[in-house]
Amino acid sequence: MPQHSLSDLGQVAYLAYSEATGGLTHDGRPMPAWDDLGDTVQGAWIAAAAAVAAHTVDDQAAADDKQEASR
């Protein structure tokens, strides 16, 4: 499985959100491009992606532990 930087994952999440909302913010305005978000908002998307990635890793580790215990 390829490794992706958290910045890349944050951008992917932002683009998925944009696609799901028709490119509009929660209040109906056009979403800015990723590069126009600024460090704070990009950082928030990166933090969200990091949380999802950590949760996924934790879930996989728990599944691996369960499988190992059943052997």
PDB file of N, CA, C and O in Angstrom:
ATOM      1  N   MET A   1       0.853  -1.179   0.000  1.00  0.00           N
ATOM      2  CA  MET A   1       0.000   0.000   0.000  1.00  0.00           C
ATOM      3  C   MET A   1       0.894   1.236   0.000  1.00  0.00           C
ATOM      4  O   MET A   1       1.789   1.364   0.826  1.00  0.00           O
ATOM      5  N   PRO A   2       0.646   2.156  -0.907  1.00  0.00           N
ATOM      6  CA  PRO A   2       1.528   3.335  -0.984  1.00  0.00           C
ATOM      7  C   PRO A   2       1.344   4.256   0.214  1.00  0.00           C
ATOM      8  O   PRO A   2       0.263   4.350   0.781  1.00  0.00           O
ATOM      9  N   GLN A   3       2.421   4.908   0.594  1.00  0.00           N
ATOM     10  CA  GLN A   3       2.380   5.889   1.673  1.00  0.00           C
ATOM     11  C   GLN A   3       2.071   7.263   1.080  1.00  0.00           C
ATOM     12  O   GLN A   3       2.580   7.614   0.034  1.00  0.00           O
ATOM     13  N   HIS A   4       1.242   8.017   1.757  1.00  0.00           N
ATOM     14  CA  HIS A   4       0.906   9.376   1.338  1.00  0.00           C
ATOM     15  C   HIS A   4       1.203  10.315   2.497  1.00  0.00           C
ATOM     16  O   HIS A   4       0.988   9.968   3.654  1.00  0.00           O
ATOM     17  N   SER A   5       1.647  11.513   2.174  1.00  0.00           N
ATOM     18  CA  SER A   5       1.885  12.488   3.236  1.00  0.00           C
ATOM     19  C   SER A   5       0.536  12.943   3.799  1.00  0.00           C
ATOM     20  O   SER A   5      -0.497  12.869   3.131  1.00  0.00           O
ATOM     21  N   LEU A   6       0.556  13.405   5.033  1.00  0.00           N
ATOM     22  CA  LEU A   6      -0.680  13.910   5.633  1.00  0.00           C
ATOM     23  C   LEU A   6      -1.199  15.123   4.870  1.00  0.00           C
ATOM     24  O   LEU A   6      -2.408  15.318   4.756  1.00  0.00           O
ATOM     25  N   SER A   7      -0.286  15.915   4.327  1.00  0.00           N
ATOM     26  CA  SER A   7      -0.706  17.054   3.513  1.00  0.00           C
ATOM     27  C   SER A   7      -1.476  16.576   2.283  1.00  0.00           C
ATOM     28  O   SER A   7      -2.529  17.137   1.943  1.00  0.00           O
ATOM     29  N   ASP A   8      -0.971  15.536   1.641  1.00  0.00           N
ATOM     30  CA  ASP A   8      -1.678  14.971   0.482  1.00  0.00           C
ATOM     31  C   ASP A   8      -3.056  14.457   0.882  1.00  0.00           C
ATOM     32  O   ASP A   8      -4.041  14.680   0.179  1.00  0.00           O
ATOM     33  N   LEU A   9      -3.118  13.763   2.025  1.00  0.00           N
ATOM     34  CA  LEU A   9      -4.401  13.227   2.477  1.00  0.00           C
ATOM     35  C   LEU A   9      -5.376  14.346   2.837  1.00  0.00           C
ATOM     36  O   LEU A   9      -6.574  14.244   2.569  1.00  0.00           O
ATOM     37  N   GLY A  10      -4.879  15.419   3.431  1.00  0.00           N
ATOM     38  CA  GLY A  10      -5.731  16.566   3.729  1.00  0.00           C
ATOM     39  C   GLY A  10      -6.310  17.171   2.463  1.00  0.00           C
ATOM     40  O   GLY A  10      -7.495  17.511   2.399  1.00  0.00           O
ATOM     41  N   GLN A  11      -5.469  17.280   1.452  1.00  0.00           N
ATOM     42  CA  GLN A  11      -5.929  17.835   0.178  1.00  0.00           C
ATOM     43  C   GLN A  11      -6.942  16.908  -0.482  1.00  0.00           C
ATOM     44  O   GLN A  11      -7.957  17.366  -1.014  1.00  0.00           O
ATOM     45  N   VAL A  12      -6.711  15.612  -0.432  1.00  0.00           N
ATOM     46  CA  VAL A  12      -7.660  14.649  -0.998  1.00  0.00           C
ATOM     47  C   VAL A  12      -9.005  14.766  -0.290  1.00  0.00           C
ATOM     48  O   VAL A  12     -10.063  14.769  -0.938  1.00  0.00           O
ATOM     49  N   ALA A  13      -8.983  14.889   1.033  1.00  0.00           N
ATOM     50  CA  ALA A  13     -10.227  15.029   1.790  1.00  0.00           C
ATOM     51  C   ALA A  13     -10.958  16.316   1.404  1.00  0.00           C
ATOM     52  O   ALA A  13     -12.181  16.314   1.220  1.00  0.00           O
ATOM     53  N   TYR A  14     -10.213  17.401   1.283  1.00  0.00           N
ATOM     54  CA  TYR A  14     -10.807  18.679   0.896  1.00  0.00           C
ATOM     55  C   TYR A  14     -11.446  18.579  -0.488  1.00  0.00           C
ATOM     56  O   TYR A  14     -12.578  19.040  -0.703  1.00  0.00           O
ATOM     57  N   LEU A  15     -10.745  17.959  -1.414  1.00  0.00           N
ATOM     58  CA  LEU A  15     -11.278  17.820  -2.774  1.00  0.00           C
ATOM     59  C   LEU A  15     -12.504  16.919  -2.798  1.00  0.00           C
ATOM     60  O   LEU A  15     -13.456  17.173  -3.547  1.00  0.00           O
ATOM     61  N   ALA A  16     -12.518  15.875  -1.967  1.00  0.00           N
ATOM     62  CA  ALA A  16     -13.695  15.008  -1.886  1.00  0.00           C
ATOM     63  C   ALA A  16     -14.886  15.783  -1.327  1.00  0.00           C
ATOM     64  O   ALA A  16     -16.023  15.637  -1.808  1.00  0.00           O
ATOM     65  N   TYR A  17     -14.633  16.591  -0.303  1.00  0.00           N
ATOM     66  CA  TYR A  17     -15.697  17.433   0.260  1.00  0.00           C
ATOM     67  C   TYR A  17     -16.235  18.378  -0.819  1.00  0.00           C
ATOM     68  O   TYR A  17     -17.449  18.536  -0.981  1.00  0.00           O
ATOM     69  N   SER A  18     -15.323  18.976  -1.556  1.00  0.00           N
ATOM     70  CA  SER A  18     -15.721  19.895  -2.625  1.00  0.00           C
ATOM     71  C   SER A  18     -16.584  19.190  -3.667  1.00  0.00           C
ATOM     72  O   SER A  18     -17.611  19.719  -4.100  1.00  0.00           O
ATOM     73  N   GLU A  19     -16.185  18.002  -4.033  1.00  0.00           N
ATOM     74  CA  GLU A  19     -16.953  17.248  -5.028  1.00  0.00           C
ATOM     75  C   GLU A  19     -18.338  16.896  -4.483  1.00  0.00           C
ATOM     76  O   GLU A  19     -19.342  17.001  -5.189  1.00  0.00           O
ATOM     77  N   ALA A  20     -18.385  16.502  -3.220  1.00  0.00           N
ATOM     78  CA  ALA A  20     -19.660  16.097  -2.614  1.00  0.00           C
ATOM     79  C   ALA A  20     -20.624  17.270  -2.448  1.00  0.00           C
ATOM     80  O   ALA A  20     -21.841  17.068  -2.425  1.00  0.00           O
ATOM     81  N   THR A  21     -20.102  18.480  -2.336  1.00  0.00           N
ATOM     82  CA  THR A  21     -20.958  19.655  -2.127  1.00  0.00           C
ATOM     83  C   THR A  21     -21.133  20.497  -3.381  1.00  0.00           C
ATOM     84  O   THR A  21     -21.667  21.608  -3.305  1.00  0.00           O
ATOM     85  N   GLY A  22     -20.668  19.987  -4.507  1.00  0.00           N
ATOM     86  CA  GLY A  22     -20.767  20.771  -5.730  1.00  0.00           C
ATOM     87  C   GLY A  22     -19.853  21.979  -5.725  1.00  0.00           C
ATOM     88  O   GLY A  22     -20.115  22.969  -6.406  1.00  0.00           O
ATOM     89  N   GLY A  23     -18.780  21.908  -4.939  1.00  0.00           N
ATOM     90  CA  GLY A  23     -17.807  22.994  -4.885  1.00  0.00           C
ATOM     91  C   GLY A  23     -18.259  24.189  -4.063  1.00  0.00           C
ATOM     92  O   GLY A  23     -17.710  25.280  -4.197  1.00  0.00           O
ATOM     93  N   LEU A  24     -19.243  23.949  -3.173  1.00  0.00           N
ATOM     94  CA  LEU A  24     -19.778  25.044  -2.369  1.00  0.00           C
ATOM     95  C   LEU A  24     -19.478  24.823  -0.892  1.00  0.00           C
ATOM     96  O   LEU A  24     -19.474  23.696  -0.398  1.00  0.00           O
ATOM     97  N   THR A  25     -19.266  25.926  -0.168  1.00  0.00           N
ATOM     98  CA  THR A  25     -19.075  25.875   1.272  1.00  0.00           C
ATOM     99  C   THR A  25     -20.406  25.586   1.953  1.00  0.00           C
ATOM    100  O   THR A  25     -21.464  25.569   1.304  1.00  0.00           O
ATOM    101  N   HIS A  26     -20.373  25.430   3.267  1.00  0.00           N
ATOM    102  CA  HIS A  26     -21.597  25.142   4.021  1.00  0.00           C
ATOM    103  C   HIS A  26     -22.655  26.230   3.861  1.00  0.00           C
ATOM    104  O   HIS A  26     -23.847  25.968   4.007  1.00  0.00           O
ATOM    105  N   ASP A  27     -22.230  27.442   3.541  1.00  0.00           N
ATOM    106  CA  ASP A  27     -23.193  28.530   3.376  1.00  0.00           C
ATOM    107  C   ASP A  27     -23.413  28.922   1.914  1.00  0.00           C
ATOM    108  O   ASP A  27     -23.926  29.996   1.614  1.00  0.00           O
ATOM    109  N   GLY A  28     -23.045  28.014   1.000  1.00  0.00           N
ATOM    110  CA  GLY A  28     -23.381  28.197  -0.402  1.00  0.00           C
ATOM    111  C   GLY A  28     -22.412  29.001  -1.246  1.00  0.00           C
ATOM    112  O   GLY A  28     -22.686  29.271  -2.408  1.00  0.00           O
ATOM    113  N   ARG A  29     -21.291  29.399  -0.654  1.00  0.00           N
ATOM    114  CA  ARG A  29     -20.299  30.155  -1.430  1.00  0.00           C
ATOM    115  C   ARG A  29     -19.356  29.192  -2.145  1.00  0.00           C
ATOM    116  O   ARG A  29     -19.160  28.069  -1.699  1.00  0.00           O
ATOM    117  N   PRO A  30     -18.741  29.631  -3.235  1.00  0.00           N
ATOM    118  CA  PRO A  30     -17.778  28.779  -3.923  1.00  0.00           C
ATOM    119  C   PRO A  30     -16.569  28.475  -3.027  1.00  0.00           C
ATOM    120  O   PRO A  30     -16.069  29.361  -2.319  1.00  0.00           O
ATOM    121  N   MET A  31     -16.149  27.223  -3.045  1.00  0.00           N
ATOM    122  CA  MET A  31     -14.976  26.835  -2.261  1.00  0.00           C
ATOM    123  C   MET A  31     -13.711  27.320  -2.952  1.00  0.00           C
ATOM    124  O   MET A  31     -13.575  27.184  -4.164  1.00  0.00           O
ATOM    125  N   PRO A  32     -12.774  27.858  -2.197  1.00  0.00           N
ATOM    126  CA  PRO A  32     -11.503  28.264  -2.792  1.00  0.00           C
ATOM    127  C   PRO A  32     -10.664  27.035  -3.151  1.00  0.00           C
ATOM    128  O   PRO A  32     -10.893  25.937  -2.629  1.00  0.00           O
ATOM    129  N   ALA A  33      -9.718  27.249  -4.032  1.00  0.00           N
ATOM    130  CA  ALA A  33      -8.768  26.187  -4.369  1.00  0.00           C
ATOM    131  C   ALA A  33      -7.929  25.875  -3.133  1.00  0.00           C
ATOM    132  O   ALA A  33      -7.720  26.737  -2.262  1.00  0.00           O
ATOM    133  N   TRP A  34      -7.418  24.662  -3.048  1.00  0.00           N
ATOM    134  CA  TRP A  34      -6.578  24.237  -1.917  1.00  0.00           C
ATOM    135  C   TRP A  34      -5.457  25.229  -1.662  1.00  0.00           C
ATOM    136  O   TRP A  34      -5.230  25.630  -0.524  1.00  0.00           O
ATOM    137  N   ASP A  35      -4.771  25.640  -2.700  1.00  0.00           N
ATOM    138  CA  ASP A  35      -3.635  26.547  -2.541  1.00  0.00           C
ATOM    139  C   ASP A  35      -4.031  27.930  -2.038  1.00  0.00           C
ATOM    140  O   ASP A  35      -3.189  28.682  -1.562  1.00  0.00           O
ATOM    141  N   ASP A  36      -5.304  28.272  -2.126  1.00  0.00           N
ATOM    142  CA  ASP A  36      -5.788  29.570  -1.668  1.00  0.00           C
ATOM    143  C   ASP A  36      -6.381  29.542  -0.258  1.00  0.00           C
ATOM    144  O   ASP A  36      -6.841  30.569   0.245  1.00  0.00           O
ATOM    145  N   LEU A  37      -6.360  28.396   0.406  1.00  0.00           N
ATOM    146  CA  LEU A  37      -6.992  28.262   1.720  1.00  0.00           C
ATOM    147  C   LEU A  37      -6.239  28.967   2.835  1.00  0.00           C
ATOM    148  O   LEU A  37      -6.840  29.411   3.799  1.00  0.00           O
ATOM    149  N   GLY A  38      -4.937  28.990   2.734  1.00  0.00           N
ATOM    150  CA  GLY A  38      -4.122  29.519   3.829  1.00  0.00           C
ATOM    151  C   GLY A  38      -3.715  28.406   4.773  1.00  0.00           C
ATOM    152  O   GLY A  38      -4.309  27.326   4.802  1.00  0.00           O
ATOM    153  N   ASP A  39      -2.696  28.679   5.553  1.00  0.00           N
ATOM    154  CA  ASP A  39      -2.100  27.656   6.410  1.00  0.00           C
ATOM    155  C   ASP A  39      -3.053  27.130   7.481  1.00  0.00           C
ATOM    156  O   ASP A  39      -3.050  25.937   7.786  1.00  0.00           O
ATOM    157  N   THR A  40      -3.870  27.996   8.055  1.00  0.00           N
ATOM    158  CA  THR A  40      -4.753  27.573   9.144  1.00  0.00           C
ATOM    159  C   THR A  40      -5.796  26.572   8.666  1.00  0.00           C
ATOM    160  O   THR A  40      -5.991  25.515   9.276  1.00  0.00           O
ATOM    161  N   VAL A  41      -6.465  26.889   7.570  1.00  0.00           N
ATOM    162  CA  VAL A  41      -7.513  26.002   7.071  1.00  0.00           C
ATOM    163  C   VAL A  41      -6.896  24.732   6.484  1.00  0.00           C
ATOM    164  O   VAL A  41      -7.402  23.624   6.717  1.00  0.00           O
ATOM    165  N   GLN A  42      -5.797  24.865   5.746  1.00  0.00           N
ATOM    166  CA  GLN A  42      -5.120  23.659   5.260  1.00  0.00           C
ATOM    167  C   GLN A  42      -4.708  22.785   6.445  1.00  0.00           C
ATOM    168  O   GLN A  42      -4.876  21.562   6.413  1.00  0.00           O
ATOM    169  N   GLY A  43      -4.190  23.404   7.492  1.00  0.00           N
ATOM    170  CA  GLY A  43      -3.783  22.657   8.676  1.00  0.00           C
ATOM    171  C   GLY A  43      -4.941  21.909   9.317  1.00  0.00           C
ATOM    172  O   GLY A  43      -4.763  20.800   9.825  1.00  0.00           O
ATOM    173  N   ALA A  44      -6.112  22.514   9.295  1.00  0.00           N
ATOM    174  CA  ALA A  44      -7.297  21.854   9.855  1.00  0.00           C
ATOM    175  C   ALA A  44      -7.665  20.615   9.039  1.00  0.00           C
ATOM    176  O   ALA A  44      -7.992  19.563   9.599  1.00  0.00           O
ATOM    177  N   TRP A  45      -7.610  20.726   7.717  1.00  0.00           N
ATOM    178  CA  TRP A  45      -7.900  19.568   6.864  1.00  0.00           C
ATOM    179  C   TRP A  45      -6.833  18.489   7.036  1.00  0.00           C
ATOM    180  O   TRP A  45      -7.145  17.294   7.054  1.00  0.00           O
ATOM    181  N   ILE A  46      -5.594  18.899   7.197  1.00  0.00           N
ATOM    182  CA  ILE A  46      -4.506  17.945   7.415  1.00  0.00           C
ATOM    183  C   ILE A  46      -4.693  17.246   8.764  1.00  0.00           C
ATOM    184  O   ILE A  46      -4.525  16.022   8.877  1.00  0.00           O
ATOM    185  N   ALA A  47      -5.087  17.991   9.795  1.00  0.00           N
ATOM    186  CA  ALA A  47      -5.338  17.392  11.106  1.00  0.00           C
ATOM    187  C   ALA A  47      -6.488  16.389  11.040  1.00  0.00           C
ATOM    188  O   ALA A  47      -6.424  15.316  11.656  1.00  0.00           O
ATOM    189  N   ALA A  48      -7.525  16.727  10.305  1.00  0.00           N
ATOM    190  CA  ALA A  48      -8.651  15.799  10.144  1.00  0.00           C
ATOM    191  C   ALA A  48      -8.194  14.528   9.435  1.00  0.00           C
ATOM    192  O   ALA A  48      -8.547  13.413   9.845  1.00  0.00           O
ATOM    193  N   ALA A  49      -7.398  14.682   8.384  1.00  0.00           N
ATOM    194  CA  ALA A  49      -6.886  13.514   7.663  1.00  0.00           C
ATOM    195  C   ALA A  49      -5.986  12.675   8.562  1.00  0.00           C
ATOM    196  O   ALA A  49      -6.034  11.439   8.528  1.00  0.00           O
ATOM    197  N   ALA A  50      -5.181  13.325   9.394  1.00  0.00           N
ATOM    198  CA  ALA A  50      -4.300  12.609  10.319  1.00  0.00           C
ATOM    199  C   ALA A  50      -5.123  11.799  11.318  1.00  0.00           C
ATOM    200  O   ALA A  50      -4.760  10.665  11.646  1.00  0.00           O
ATOM    201  N   ALA A  51      -6.218  12.365  11.800  1.00  0.00           N
ATOM    202  CA  ALA A  51      -7.071  11.654  12.753  1.00  0.00           C
ATOM    203  C   ALA A  51      -7.694  10.422  12.109  1.00  0.00           C
ATOM    204  O   ALA A  51      -7.752   9.352  12.723  1.00  0.00           O
ATOM    205  N   VAL A  52      -8.154  10.560  10.875  1.00  0.00           N
ATOM    206  CA  VAL A  52      -8.733   9.415  10.169  1.00  0.00           C
ATOM    207  C   VAL A  52      -7.665   8.361   9.913  1.00  0.00           C
ATOM    208  O   VAL A  52      -7.901   7.164  10.124  1.00  0.00           O
ATOM    209  N   ALA A  53      -6.484   8.788   9.499  1.00  0.00           N
ATOM    210  CA  ALA A  53      -5.393   7.841   9.244  1.00  0.00           C
ATOM    211  C   ALA A  53      -5.020   7.095  10.520  1.00  0.00           C
ATOM    212  O   ALA A  53      -4.840   5.876  10.508  1.00  0.00           O
ATOM    213  N   ALA A  54      -4.932   7.802  11.643  1.00  0.00           N
ATOM    214  CA  ALA A  54      -4.590   7.156  12.914  1.00  0.00           C
ATOM    215  C   ALA A  54      -5.680   6.176  13.326  1.00  0.00           C
ATOM    216  O   ALA A  54      -5.382   5.073  13.799  1.00  0.00           O
ATOM    217  N   HIS A  55      -6.922   6.553  13.142  1.00  0.00           N
ATOM    218  CA  HIS A  55      -8.038   5.674  13.481  1.00  0.00           C
ATOM    219  C   HIS A  55      -7.992   4.408  12.622  1.00  0.00           C
ATOM    220  O   HIS A  55      -8.207   3.305  13.120  1.00  0.00           O
ATOM    221  N   THR A  56      -7.699   4.562  11.352  1.00  0.00           N
ATOM    222  CA  THR A  56      -7.605   3.429  10.434  1.00  0.00           C
ATOM    223  C   THR A  56      -6.474   2.497  10.838  1.00  0.00           C
ATOM    224  O   THR A  56      -6.636   1.282  10.859  1.00  0.00           O
ATOM    225  N   VAL A  57      -5.330   3.067  11.194  1.00  0.00           N
ATOM    226  CA  VAL A  57      -4.187   2.268  11.638  1.00  0.00           C
ATOM    227  C   VAL A  57      -4.541   1.529  12.919  1.00  0.00           C
ATOM    228  O   VAL A  57      -4.240   0.336  13.067  1.00  0.00           O
ATOM    229  N   ASP A  58      -5.203   2.215  13.861  1.00  0.00           N
ATOM    230  CA  ASP A  58      -5.607   1.572  15.112  1.00  0.00           C
ATOM    231  C   ASP A  58      -6.574   0.419  14.849  1.00  0.00           C
ATOM    232  O   ASP A  58      -6.463  -0.641  15.458  1.00  0.00           O
ATOM    233  N   ASP A  59      -7.533   0.633  13.943  1.00  0.00           N
ATOM    234  CA  ASP A  59      -8.482  -0.425  13.599  1.00  0.00           C
ATOM    235  C   ASP A  59      -7.769  -1.621  12.983  1.00  0.00           C
ATOM    236  O   ASP A  59      -8.086  -2.768  13.294  1.00  0.00           O
ATOM    237  N   GLN A  60      -6.815  -1.359  12.121  1.00  0.00           N
ATOM    238  CA  GLN A  60      -6.071  -2.443  11.481  1.00  0.00           C
ATOM    239  C   GLN A  60      -5.237  -3.195  12.499  1.00  0.00           C
ATOM    240  O   GLN A  60      -5.182  -4.421  12.481  1.00  0.00           O
ATOM    241  N   ALA A  61      -4.604  -2.482  13.417  1.00  0.00           N
ATOM    242  CA  ALA A  61      -3.799  -3.129  14.456  1.00  0.00           C
ATOM    243  C   ALA A  61      -4.681  -4.011  15.339  1.00  0.00           C
ATOM    244  O   ALA A  61      -4.293  -5.134  15.684  1.00  0.00           O
ATOM    245  N   ALA A  62      -5.872  -3.534  15.690  1.00  0.00           N
ATOM    246  CA  ALA A  62      -6.788  -4.323  16.509  1.00  0.00           C
ATOM    247  C   ALA A  62      -7.240  -5.574  15.757  1.00  0.00           C
ATOM    248  O   ALA A  62      -7.316  -6.665  16.338  1.00  0.00           O
ATOM    249  N   ALA A  63      -7.520  -5.431  14.475  1.00  0.00           N
ATOM    250  CA  ALA A  63      -7.926  -6.589  13.673  1.00  0.00           C
ATOM    251  C   ALA A  63      -6.781  -7.590  13.563  1.00  0.00           C
ATOM    252  O   ALA A  63      -7.001  -8.810  13.653  1.00  0.00           O
ATOM    253  N   ASP A  64      -5.563  -7.093  13.391  1.00  0.00           N
ATOM    254  CA  ASP A  64      -4.400  -7.974  13.322  1.00  0.00           C
ATOM    255  C   ASP A  64      -4.207  -8.718  14.634  1.00  0.00           C
ATOM    256  O   ASP A  64      -3.920  -9.921  14.639  1.00  0.00           O
ATOM    257  N   ASP A  65      -4.354  -8.000  15.766  1.00  0.00           N
ATOM    258  CA  ASP A  65      -4.212  -8.620  17.082  1.00  0.00           C
ATOM    259  C   ASP A  65      -5.270  -9.708  17.294  1.00  0.00           C
ATOM    260  O   ASP A  65      -4.972 -10.793  17.805  1.00  0.00           O
ATOM    261  N   LYS A  66      -6.509  -9.422  16.879  1.00  0.00           N
ATOM    262  CA  LYS A  66      -7.587 -10.387  17.038  1.00  0.00           C
ATOM    263  C   LYS A  66      -7.320 -11.633  16.199  1.00  0.00           C
ATOM    264  O   LYS A  66      -7.517 -12.755  16.655  1.00  0.00           O
ATOM    265  N   GLN A  67      -6.853 -11.412  14.974  1.00  0.00           N
ATOM    266  CA  GLN A  67      -6.552 -12.546  14.103  1.00  0.00           C
ATOM    267  C   GLN A  67      -5.408 -13.375  14.665  1.00  0.00           C
ATOM    268  O   GLN A  67      -5.462 -14.609  14.655  1.00  0.00           O
ATOM    269  N   GLU A  68      -4.396 -12.719  15.181  1.00  0.00           N
ATOM    270  CA  GLU A  68      -3.246 -13.415  15.767  1.00  0.00           C
ATOM    271  C   GLU A  68      -3.681 -14.219  16.997  1.00  0.00           C
ATOM    272  O   GLU A  68      -3.235 -15.352  17.184  1.00  0.00           O
ATOM    273  N   ALA A  69      -4.564 -13.661  17.805  1.00  0.00           N
ATOM    274  CA  ALA A  69      -5.030 -14.353  19.016  1.00  0.00           C
ATOM    275  C   ALA A  69      -5.857 -15.578  18.694  1.00  0.00           C
ATOM    276  O   ALA A  69      -5.893 -16.529  19.474  1.00  0.00           O
ATOM    277  N   SER A  70      -6.533 -15.583  17.544  1.00  0.00           N
ATOM    278  CA  SER A  70      -7.377 -16.711  17.187  1.00  0.00           C
ATOM    279  C   SER A  70      -6.604 -17.863  16.551  1.00  0.00           C
ATOM    280  O   SER A  70      -7.159 -18.912  16.293  1.00  0.00           O
ATOM    281  N   ARG A  71      -5.317 -17.693  16.362  1.00  0.00           N
ATOM    282  CA  ARG A  71      -4.506 -18.758  15.740  1.00  0.00           C
ATOM    283  C   ARG A  71      -4.114 -19.808  16.721  1.00  0.00           C
ATOM    284  O   ARG A  71      -3.968 -19.781  17.834  1.00  0.00           O
TER     285      ARG A  71
END
